[in-house]
CSV table of C-alpha atoms in Angstrom, one decimal:
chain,number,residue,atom,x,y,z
A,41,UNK,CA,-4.2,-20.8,4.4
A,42,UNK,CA,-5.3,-17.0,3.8
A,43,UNK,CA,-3.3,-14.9,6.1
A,44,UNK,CA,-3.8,-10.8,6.2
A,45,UNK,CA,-1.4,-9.0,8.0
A,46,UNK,CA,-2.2,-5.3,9.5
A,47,UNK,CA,0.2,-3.2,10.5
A,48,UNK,CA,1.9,0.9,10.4
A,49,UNK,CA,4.8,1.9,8.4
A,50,UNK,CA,6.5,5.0,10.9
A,51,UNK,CA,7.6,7.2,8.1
A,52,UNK,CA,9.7,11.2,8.6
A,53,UNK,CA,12.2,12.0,11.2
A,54,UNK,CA,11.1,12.6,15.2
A,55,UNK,CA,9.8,16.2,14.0
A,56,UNK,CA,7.4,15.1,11.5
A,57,UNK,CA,6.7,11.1,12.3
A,58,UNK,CA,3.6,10.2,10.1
A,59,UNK,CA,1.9,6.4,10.4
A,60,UNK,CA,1.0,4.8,6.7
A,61,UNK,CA,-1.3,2.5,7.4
A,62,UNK,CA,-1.2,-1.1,4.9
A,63,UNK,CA,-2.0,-4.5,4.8
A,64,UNK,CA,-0.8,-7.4,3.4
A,65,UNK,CA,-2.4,-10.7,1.9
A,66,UNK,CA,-0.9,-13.6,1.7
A,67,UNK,CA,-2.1,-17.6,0.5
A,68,UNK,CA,0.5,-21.0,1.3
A,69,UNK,CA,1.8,-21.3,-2.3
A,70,UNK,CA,2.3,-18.1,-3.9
A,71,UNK,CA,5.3,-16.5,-4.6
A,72,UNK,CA,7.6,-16.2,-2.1
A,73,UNK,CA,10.0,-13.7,-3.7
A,74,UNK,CA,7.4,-11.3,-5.6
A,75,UNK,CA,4.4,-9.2,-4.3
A,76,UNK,CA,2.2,-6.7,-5.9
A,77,UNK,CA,1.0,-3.1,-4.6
A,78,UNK,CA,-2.4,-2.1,-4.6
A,79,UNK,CA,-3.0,1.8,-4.6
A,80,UNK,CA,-6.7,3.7,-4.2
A,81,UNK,CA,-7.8,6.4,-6.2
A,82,UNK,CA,-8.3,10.2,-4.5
A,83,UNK,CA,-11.6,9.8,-2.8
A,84,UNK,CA,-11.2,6.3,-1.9
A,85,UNK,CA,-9.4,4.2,1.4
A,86,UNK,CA,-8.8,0.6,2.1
A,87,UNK,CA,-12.0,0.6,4.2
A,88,UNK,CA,-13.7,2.1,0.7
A,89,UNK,CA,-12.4,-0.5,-1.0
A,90,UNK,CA,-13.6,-3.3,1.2
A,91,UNK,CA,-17.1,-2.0,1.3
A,92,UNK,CA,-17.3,-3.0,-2.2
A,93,UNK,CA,-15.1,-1.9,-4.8
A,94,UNK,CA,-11.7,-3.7,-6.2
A,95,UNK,CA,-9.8,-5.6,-4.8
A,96,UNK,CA,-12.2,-7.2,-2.1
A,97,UNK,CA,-15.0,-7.9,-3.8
A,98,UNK,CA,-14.3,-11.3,-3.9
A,99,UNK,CA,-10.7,-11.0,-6.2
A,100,UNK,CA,-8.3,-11.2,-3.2
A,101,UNK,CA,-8.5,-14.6,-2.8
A,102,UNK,CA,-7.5,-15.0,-6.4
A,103,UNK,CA,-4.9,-12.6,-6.5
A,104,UNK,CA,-3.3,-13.5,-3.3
A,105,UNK,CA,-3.0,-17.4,-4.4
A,106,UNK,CA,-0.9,-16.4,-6.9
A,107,UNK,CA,1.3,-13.7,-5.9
A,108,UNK,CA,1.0,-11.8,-2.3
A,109,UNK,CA,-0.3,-8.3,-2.1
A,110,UNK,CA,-0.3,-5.5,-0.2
A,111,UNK,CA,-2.5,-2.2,0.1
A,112,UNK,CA,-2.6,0.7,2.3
A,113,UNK,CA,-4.2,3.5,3.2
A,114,UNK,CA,-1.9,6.9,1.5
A,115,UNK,CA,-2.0,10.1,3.6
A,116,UNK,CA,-5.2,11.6,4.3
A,117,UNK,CA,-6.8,8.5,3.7
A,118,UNK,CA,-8.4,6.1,5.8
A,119,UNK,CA,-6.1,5.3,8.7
A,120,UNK,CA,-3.5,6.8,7.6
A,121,UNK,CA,-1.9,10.3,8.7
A,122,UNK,CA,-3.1,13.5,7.1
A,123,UNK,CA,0.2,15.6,7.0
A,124,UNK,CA,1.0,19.4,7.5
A,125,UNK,CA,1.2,21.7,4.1
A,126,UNK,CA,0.6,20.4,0.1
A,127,UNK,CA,4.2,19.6,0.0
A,128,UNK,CA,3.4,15.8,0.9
A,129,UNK,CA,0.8,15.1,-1.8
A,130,UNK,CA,2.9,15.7,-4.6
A,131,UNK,CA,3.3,13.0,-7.2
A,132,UNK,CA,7.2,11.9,-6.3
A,133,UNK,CA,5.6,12.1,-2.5
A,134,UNK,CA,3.4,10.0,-2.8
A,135,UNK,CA,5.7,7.6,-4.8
A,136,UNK,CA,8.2,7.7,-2.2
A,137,UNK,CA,5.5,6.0,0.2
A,138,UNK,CA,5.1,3.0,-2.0
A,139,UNK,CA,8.6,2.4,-2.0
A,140,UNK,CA,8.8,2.7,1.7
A,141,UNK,CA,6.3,0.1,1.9
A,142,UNK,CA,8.1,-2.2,-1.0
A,143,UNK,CA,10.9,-1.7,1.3
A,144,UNK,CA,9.4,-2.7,4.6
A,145,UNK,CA,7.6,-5.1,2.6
A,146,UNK,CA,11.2,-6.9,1.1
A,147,UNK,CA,10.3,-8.7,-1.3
A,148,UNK,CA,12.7,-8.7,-4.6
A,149,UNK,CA,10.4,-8.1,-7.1
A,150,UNK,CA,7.5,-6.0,-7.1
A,151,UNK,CA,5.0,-4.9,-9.2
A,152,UNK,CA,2.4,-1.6,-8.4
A,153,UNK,CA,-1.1,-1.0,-9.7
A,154,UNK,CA,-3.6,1.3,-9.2
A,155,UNK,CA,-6.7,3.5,-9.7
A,156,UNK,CA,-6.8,7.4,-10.5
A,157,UNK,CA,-5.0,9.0,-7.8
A,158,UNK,CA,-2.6,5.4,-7.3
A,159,UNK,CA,-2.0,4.8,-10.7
A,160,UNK,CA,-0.1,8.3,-10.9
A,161,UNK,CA,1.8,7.6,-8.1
A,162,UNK,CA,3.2,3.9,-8.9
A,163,UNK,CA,4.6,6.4,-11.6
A,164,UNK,CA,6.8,8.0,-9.6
C-alpha cells in the first residue's frame, strides 16, 4: 500500500497562529523509525512540484518504498500561511519549521533535502 497523508501543522502562539501546510508519504515496508524531508526552492510549492518537477514525477513511489517522506508547503507558499513582516523568512526561520514538522512528524531519525531556497534552510 501507498498511503499519503494531508494535513496542517498550527505553528505561533494565539496572537500570531500560522498553518504550515505538509504531506506525508508512506509505502507497507519502509522504515518505520526514519523519514526524509523534502523542501521546495523560492518560487516553487508542493502543487509546483506535482505538476511536474521532483519528487512527483514518478520518484515517490520509489522513495517512499524505502523510507517515508514528507513535504510541505513553507510560508508564503502554496497552502501555507504568508506571515506579517521579513522577520519569518529568515534562514534559522525557516529552519525552525522543518523541525516543527520533524517533530510533529516523530520519527527518530530524519534526514532533510532540498532545492535552492530548501536546501539553505535544512541548514539551519
Amino acid at each position: 500500500w501507498h498511503r499519503v497523508h494531508r494535513g496542517a501543522l498550527r505553528l505561533g502562539d494565539a496572537r500570531r497562529r500560522r498553518c504550515l501546510h505538509y504531506e506525508v508519504h508512506e509505502q507497507s515496508g519502509a522504515c518505520p523509525v526514519s523519514g526524509f524531508i523534502w523542501t521546495h526552492g523560492l518560487t516553487s510549492s508542493m502543487s509546483d512540484e506535482a505538476a511536474g518537477g521532483w519528487p512527483f514525477s514518478g520518484v515517490a513511489d520509489a522513495v517512499s518504498s524505502v523510507l517515508p517522506f514528507a513535504r510541505y508547503d513553507a510560508h508564503g507558499h502554496g497552502a501555507s500561511d504568508a506571515l506579517d513582516g521579513a522577520e519569518g523568512y529568515t534562514w534559522p526561520e525557516l529552519g525552525k519549521d522543518i523541525v516543527q514538522l520533524r517533530h510533529a512528524w516523530a520519527k527518530r531519525r530524519t534526514f532533510i533535502g532540498g532545492t535552492s531556497m530548501g536546501a539553505a534552510a535544512s541548514l539551519y
